[in-house]
Amino acid sequence: MTETSPNPKFTPPVVESNVDQQALIKQLRRKEGSWVEWGQACATLQKCGKNSQEIFEDTGFEPVQQNQVIVASQVYHSMVKGEASEKVRSHFWQKGSDILYELRILTQPLRVAAAGLILEYNLDADEARNIARALKDFSLSGGMPEGFSTDAGDMVAYYFAKLARQQKDIQERSRLIAKGLKFVKSTAARSQLEQLLTDFTVSYPKTAPRLPVYRLEESEELPCIVPVAGRFPLNKEDWQAVPLCEAIEPFGIIKFNGGGAWLALPGWQVVRNSEDPVVILCQSDQLPTPLPGQVEEVVAVIDRAGRTWQADSYFLVEIEGQLELQWLRTNPKRLC
């Protein structure tokens, strides 16, 4: 990697029709500049119409590596916008795409906090993944836990304290408490952790409900959707006004020249009982509980009218303008 100075005014590339793709390919092939710029270059080439396999053949960047630097560069950019310190920006400009990739699940302020903590303790990607989980878990806790502050170190300490309370094995419990004490910042939070050394009460965690999965056994079970021209008598104008429909596989989604699309689903009870069902397409590994087996495209049906929190349900929540399907242990302040 060619060393370059960190750019505090880093901004994502503006994709134009006259992008010099060959220059970007050359940059990637020679690994010139920072990995952040590699992520920008890969993203630009994809927006110009190249798929990940073509980029791999042209540059040697494998698809998984492309995804890592693209996502991590977006995280880096959000940290710059979030006014991360010069020390943090300088460090991660040079290295750490695997670490910043783990912070993709966090909001902008938490990314900045996590990056500072990771740099302070010189953590690797595996440890960064735990930090990200801890901060996200704290942000979804529904309130400020007693004795803990919003300092990133206290957030991580709370996460390990919660895991320790759920652990019956004394040795494992002690290990988790020690991890929490490593990151704790406030005196009150430290006291909370130290109490666990003598309080062996086990707090059993709530378990996520079973994610209901429905599959069609036969392709014939998937109904067809046909546009309706009206009722006889019809004139030529009525007939020609029928929108052109095209079914998109594998689920037979219908698009037409108007402003919408429809998907035909079997009359499962869970669908019939929904007041305002809305479909979102996603990959099976994007679900809160990834499905076993090969990753495939699935349909998630969300009842838009279901805005009352229930412990045995999953909810669509908004995080920095993006929607995610999550199970919430406690009642949040508001739902999407």
Coordinates of C-alpha atoms in Angstrom, one line a residue:
M1 CA 0.0 0.0 0.0
T2 CA 1.3 3.5 -0.9
E3 CA 1.4 5.7 2.2
T4 CA -0.6 8.9 1.9
S5 CA -1.5 11.5 4.5
P6 CA -5.0 11.4 6.0
N7 CA -7.4 13.7 4.4
P8 CA -9.7 15.4 7.0
K9 CA -12.0 16.6 4.2
F10 CA -12.5 13.2 2.7
T11 CA -15.8 12.9 0.8
P12 CA -17.3 10.1 -1.2
P13 CA -16.7 10.1 -4.9
V14 CA -19.2 11.8 -7.2
V15 CA -20.0 9.4 -10.0
E16 CA -20.1 11.0 -13.4
S17 CA -20.5 9.6 -16.9
N18 CA -16.9 10.5 -17.7
V19 CA -15.2 8.5 -14.9
D20 CA -11.8 7.3 -15.9
Q21 CA -12.4 3.6 -15.2
Q22 CA -8.9 2.6 -16.4
A23 CA -7.3 5.0 -13.9
L24 CA -9.2 3.4 -11.1
I25 CA -8.4 -0.1 -12.2
K26 CA -4.7 0.9 -12.4
Q27 CA -4.9 2.3 -8.9
L28 CA -6.4 -0.8 -7.5
R29 CA -4.1 -3.1 -9.4
R30 CA -1.1 -1.3 -8.0
K31 CA -2.7 -0.7 -4.6
E32 CA -1.9 3.0 -4.8
G33 CA -3.1 5.3 -2.0
S34 CA -5.0 4.4 1.1
W35 CA -7.4 1.5 1.5
V36 CA -10.1 4.2 1.9
E37 CA -9.5 5.3 -1.7
W38 CA -9.6 1.6 -2.8
G39 CA -13.1 1.4 -1.3
Q40 CA -14.1 4.6 -3.2
A41 CA -12.6 3.2 -6.4
C42 CA -14.4 -0.2 -6.1
A43 CA -17.7 1.6 -5.3
T44 CA -17.3 3.9 -8.3
L45 CA -16.5 1.0 -10.7
Q46 CA -19.6 -0.9 -9.5
K47 CA -21.8 2.2 -10.0
C48 CA -20.3 2.4 -13.5
G49 CA -21.8 -1.0 -14.2
K50 CA -18.9 -3.4 -13.4
N51 CA -19.8 -6.3 -11.2
S52 CA -17.5 -7.6 -8.5
Q53 CA -16.2 -10.5 -10.6
E54 CA -15.2 -8.2 -13.4
I55 CA -13.4 -5.9 -10.9
F56 CA -11.6 -9.0 -9.5
E57 CA -10.4 -10.0 -12.9
D58 CA -9.2 -6.5 -13.7
T59 CA -7.6 -5.7 -10.3
G60 CA -7.0 -8.8 -8.3
F61 CA -9.4 -7.5 -5.5
E62 CA -11.6 -10.5 -4.6
P63 CA -15.3 -9.8 -4.2
V64 CA -15.2 -10.2 -0.4
Q65 CA -12.3 -7.8 -0.2
Q66 CA -14.2 -5.3 -2.4
N67 CA -17.2 -5.4 -0.1
Q68 CA -15.0 -5.0 3.0
V69 CA -13.2 -1.8 1.7
I70 CA -16.4 -0.3 0.2
V71 CA -18.3 -0.7 3.5
A72 CA -15.4 0.3 5.7
S73 CA -14.7 3.4 3.6
Q74 CA -18.3 4.4 4.1
V75 CA -17.8 3.9 7.9
Y76 CA -14.6 6.0 7.7
H77 CA -16.5 8.8 5.9
S78 CA -19.3 8.8 8.5
M79 CA -16.6 9.0 11.3
V80 CA -15.1 12.1 9.6
K81 CA -18.5 13.7 9.4
G82 CA -19.0 12.8 13.0
E83 CA -15.9 14.8 13.9
A84 CA -13.6 11.9 14.9
S85 CA -10.3 13.0 16.3
E86 CA -7.3 13.6 14.1
K87 CA -5.6 10.7 15.8
V88 CA -8.4 8.3 14.9
R89 CA -8.7 9.6 11.3
S90 CA -5.0 9.4 10.8
H91 CA -4.7 5.8 12.1
F92 CA -7.6 4.3 10.2
W93 CA -6.7 6.2 7.0
Q94 CA -3.6 4.0 6.9
K95 CA -5.0 0.7 8.0
G96 CA -7.9 -1.1 9.7
S97 CA -10.5 -1.7 7.0
D98 CA -11.3 -5.1 8.7
I99 CA -11.9 -3.3 12.0
L100 CA -14.1 -0.5 10.6
Y101 CA -16.1 -3.0 8.7
E102 CA -17.3 -4.4 12.0
L103 CA -18.6 -1.0 13.0
R104 CA -21.1 -0.9 10.1
I105 CA -24.0 -1.9 12.4
L106 CA -23.5 1.3 14.6
T107 CA -24.8 4.8 14.3
Q108 CA -22.4 7.6 13.4
P109 CA -21.8 8.8 17.0
L110 CA -21.3 5.2 18.2
R111 CA -18.9 4.5 15.3
V112 CA -16.8 7.5 16.4
A113 CA -16.9 6.3 20.1
A114 CA -16.0 2.7 19.1
A115 CA -13.1 3.7 16.9
G116 CA -11.6 5.7 19.7
L117 CA -11.9 2.9 22.2
I118 CA -10.5 0.4 19.7
L119 CA -7.5 2.6 19.0
E120 CA -7.0 3.2 22.8
Y121 CA -6.8 -0.5 23.6
N122 CA -5.2 -1.5 20.2
L123 CA -8.0 -4.1 19.5
D124 CA -8.1 -6.4 16.5
A125 CA -11.1 -7.1 14.2
D126 CA -12.5 -9.9 16.4
E127 CA -12.4 -7.7 19.5
A128 CA -13.9 -4.8 17.4
R129 CA -16.8 -7.0 16.6
N130 CA -17.5 -7.5 20.3
I131 CA -17.2 -3.7 20.9
A132 CA -19.7 -3.1 18.1
R133 CA -22.1 -5.6 19.6
A134 CA -21.7 -4.1 23.0
L135 CA -22.4 -0.6 21.9
K136 CA -25.4 -1.6 19.8
D137 CA -26.8 -3.6 22.7
F138 CA -26.5 -0.6 25.0
S139 CA -28.2 1.7 22.5
L140 CA -31.2 -0.7 22.3
S141 CA -31.4 -1.2 26.1
G142 CA -34.3 1.3 26.3
G143 CA -32.9 3.4 29.1
M144 CA -29.8 4.3 31.1
P145 CA -28.7 1.3 33.2
E146 CA -28.1 2.2 36.9
G147 CA -24.5 3.1 37.6
F148 CA -23.4 3.3 34.0
S149 CA -22.7 6.3 31.8
T150 CA -22.8 6.9 28.0
D151 CA -19.0 6.7 27.8
A152 CA -18.1 4.0 25.3
G153 CA -16.0 2.2 28.0
D154 CA -19.0 2.1 30.3
M155 CA -21.2 0.8 27.5
V156 CA -18.9 -2.1 26.8
A157 CA -18.5 -2.8 30.6
Y158 CA -22.3 -2.9 30.9
Y159 CA -22.4 -5.4 28.0
F160 CA -20.0 -7.8 29.7
A161 CA -21.6 -7.2 33.1
K162 CA -24.9 -8.3 31.6
L163 CA -23.3 -11.4 30.1
A164 CA -21.7 -12.2 33.4
R165 CA -25.0 -12.1 35.3
Q166 CA -26.4 -14.7 32.8
Q167 CA -23.5 -17.1 33.4
K168 CA -23.6 -19.9 36.0
D169 CA -20.1 -21.1 35.4
I170 CA -17.9 -19.2 38.0
Q171 CA -14.8 -19.2 35.8
E172 CA -16.6 -17.9 32.8
R173 CA -18.4 -15.4 34.9
S174 CA -15.1 -14.1 36.3
R175 CA -13.6 -13.9 32.8
L176 CA -16.5 -11.7 31.6
I177 CA -16.3 -9.4 34.7
A178 CA -12.6 -9.0 34.0
K179 CA -13.3 -8.0 30.5
G180 CA -15.8 -5.4 31.7
L181 CA -13.3 -4.0 34.2
K182 CA -10.8 -3.6 31.4
F183 CA -13.0 -1.1 29.7
V184 CA -15.0 0.5 32.5
K185 CA -14.4 4.3 32.9
S186 CA -16.7 5.6 35.7
T187 CA -16.3 4.8 39.4
A188 CA -20.0 4.0 39.7
A189 CA -19.8 1.5 36.8
R190 CA -16.7 -0.1 38.3
S191 CA -18.6 -0.6 41.5
Q192 CA -21.4 -2.3 39.7
L193 CA -19.0 -4.8 38.2
E194 CA -17.1 -5.4 41.4
Q195 CA -20.4 -6.3 43.2
L196 CA -20.8 -9.2 40.7
L197 CA -17.6 -10.7 42.2
T198 CA -19.5 -11.5 45.3
D199 CA -23.1 -11.6 44.0
F200 CA -23.6 -15.0 42.2
T201 CA -27.3 -14.5 41.4
V202 CA -27.9 -15.7 37.8
S203 CA -30.2 -13.6 35.6
Y204 CA -31.4 -15.8 32.8
P205 CA -31.6 -14.0 29.5
K206 CA -34.6 -13.6 27.4
T207 CA -34.4 -15.7 24.3
A208 CA -35.4 -14.5 20.9
P209 CA -38.6 -16.0 19.6
R210 CA -38.5 -18.6 16.8
L211 CA -38.5 -16.8 13.5
P212 CA -41.5 -18.2 11.5
V213 CA -40.4 -19.4 8.1
Y214 CA -42.9 -20.5 5.4
R215 CA -41.9 -22.3 2.2
L216 CA -43.8 -23.2 -1.0
E217 CA -43.6 -26.9 -1.6
E218 CA -44.6 -26.7 -5.2
S219 CA -44.0 -23.9 -7.7
E220 CA -47.6 -24.3 -8.8
E221 CA -48.7 -23.0 -5.4
L222 CA -47.5 -19.5 -6.4
P223 CA -50.5 -17.8 -8.0
C224 CA -50.3 -15.6 -11.1
I225 CA -51.4 -11.9 -11.0
V226 CA -53.2 -10.7 -14.1
P227 CA -54.3 -7.1 -14.8
V228 CA -58.0 -6.5 -15.1
A229 CA -59.2 -4.5 -18.1
G230 CA -62.7 -4.1 -16.8
R231 CA -66.1 -5.6 -17.7
F232 CA -67.9 -6.0 -21.0
P233 CA -68.8 -4.0 -23.0
L234 CA -65.3 -2.6 -23.5
N235 CA -63.9 -0.2 -26.1
K236 CA -60.5 -0.2 -27.7
E237 CA -59.3 2.6 -25.5
D238 CA -60.1 0.7 -22.3
W239 CA -58.3 -2.4 -23.6
Q240 CA -55.2 -0.4 -24.6
A241 CA -55.2 1.3 -21.2
V242 CA -54.3 -1.9 -19.4
P243 CA -50.8 -1.6 -18.0
L244 CA -48.0 -3.9 -19.3
C245 CA -47.1 -6.3 -16.5
E246 CA -44.0 -8.3 -16.1
A247 CA -43.4 -11.1 -13.5
I248 CA -40.0 -11.0 -11.9
E249 CA -38.7 -14.3 -10.6
P250 CA -38.3 -16.1 -8.2
F251 CA -41.5 -14.7 -6.5
G252 CA -43.5 -13.5 -9.4
I253 CA -43.3 -9.8 -8.4
I254 CA -45.4 -7.6 -10.8
K255 CA -44.2 -4.3 -12.1
F256 CA -46.1 -2.1 -14.5
N257 CA -45.9 1.4 -16.1
G258 CA -47.7 2.9 -13.1
G259 CA -46.2 3.6 -9.7
G260 CA -46.3 0.3 -7.9
A261 CA -45.5 -3.4 -7.8
W262 CA -47.3 -6.4 -6.2
L263 CA -46.4 -9.8 -5.0
A264 CA -48.8 -12.7 -4.8
L265 CA -48.6 -14.7 -1.6
P266 CA -50.5 -17.8 -0.5
G267 CA -53.3 -17.2 2.0
W268 CA -51.2 -18.1 5.0
Q269 CA -53.0 -17.2 8.3
V270 CA -50.2 -14.9 9.3
V271 CA -50.7 -12.9 6.1
R272 CA -54.5 -12.8 6.4
N273 CA -54.2 -11.6 10.0
S274 CA -52.0 -8.7 9.1
E275 CA -53.9 -5.3 9.0
D276 CA -51.4 -3.6 6.6
P277 CA -48.9 -6.1 5.3
V278 CA -45.9 -4.8 3.4
V279 CA -43.2 -6.9 1.7
I280 CA -39.5 -6.3 1.8
L281 CA -37.0 -8.4 -0.2
C282 CA -33.8 -9.4 1.5
Q283 CA -31.1 -12.1 1.7
S284 CA -31.7 -15.0 4.2
D285 CA -28.5 -14.0 6.0
Q286 CA -29.9 -10.5 6.6
L287 CA -32.6 -11.7 8.9
P288 CA -32.3 -11.2 12.7
T289 CA -31.8 -15.0 12.9
P290 CA -30.0 -16.1 9.6
L291 CA -31.6 -19.1 8.0
P292 CA -29.5 -22.3 7.8
G293 CA -28.2 -23.5 4.5
Q294 CA -27.3 -21.6 1.3
V295 CA -27.9 -17.9 1.3
E296 CA -31.0 -17.1 -0.8
E297 CA -33.4 -14.3 -1.5
V298 CA -36.4 -14.3 0.8
V299 CA -39.6 -12.3 1.4
A300 CA -40.1 -10.6 4.7
V301 CA -43.7 -9.6 5.4
I302 CA -44.1 -6.8 7.9
D303 CA -47.5 -5.6 9.3
R304 CA -47.1 -1.9 9.1
A305 CA -50.1 -1.5 11.5
G306 CA -48.3 -3.4 14.3
R307 CA -46.7 -0.6 16.3
T308 CA -47.3 -2.0 19.8
W309 CA -44.2 -3.7 21.3
Q310 CA -44.5 -7.4 22.1
A311 CA -41.7 -9.6 23.4
D312 CA -42.5 -12.4 21.0
S313 CA -42.4 -10.3 17.8
Y314 CA -39.8 -8.8 15.5
F315 CA -40.0 -5.1 14.5
L316 CA -38.7 -2.9 11.7
V317 CA -36.6 -0.1 13.3
E318 CA -34.9 2.9 11.7
I319 CA -31.2 3.4 12.3
E320 CA -29.6 6.4 10.6
G321 CA -32.2 6.4 7.9
Q322 CA -31.9 2.7 7.2
L323 CA -34.5 0.1 8.1
E324 CA -33.5 -3.1 9.9
L325 CA -35.5 -6.0 11.2
Q326 CA -34.7 -6.6 14.9
W327 CA -36.0 -8.3 18.0
L328 CA -36.2 -5.8 20.9
R329 CA -35.7 -7.2 24.4
T330 CA -37.5 -4.2 26.0
N331 CA -40.1 -1.7 25.0
P332 CA -38.3 1.1 23.0
K333 CA -39.3 4.7 23.1
R334 CA -40.9 4.5 19.6
L335 CA -41.2 2.2 16.7
C336 CA -41.1 2.9 12.9

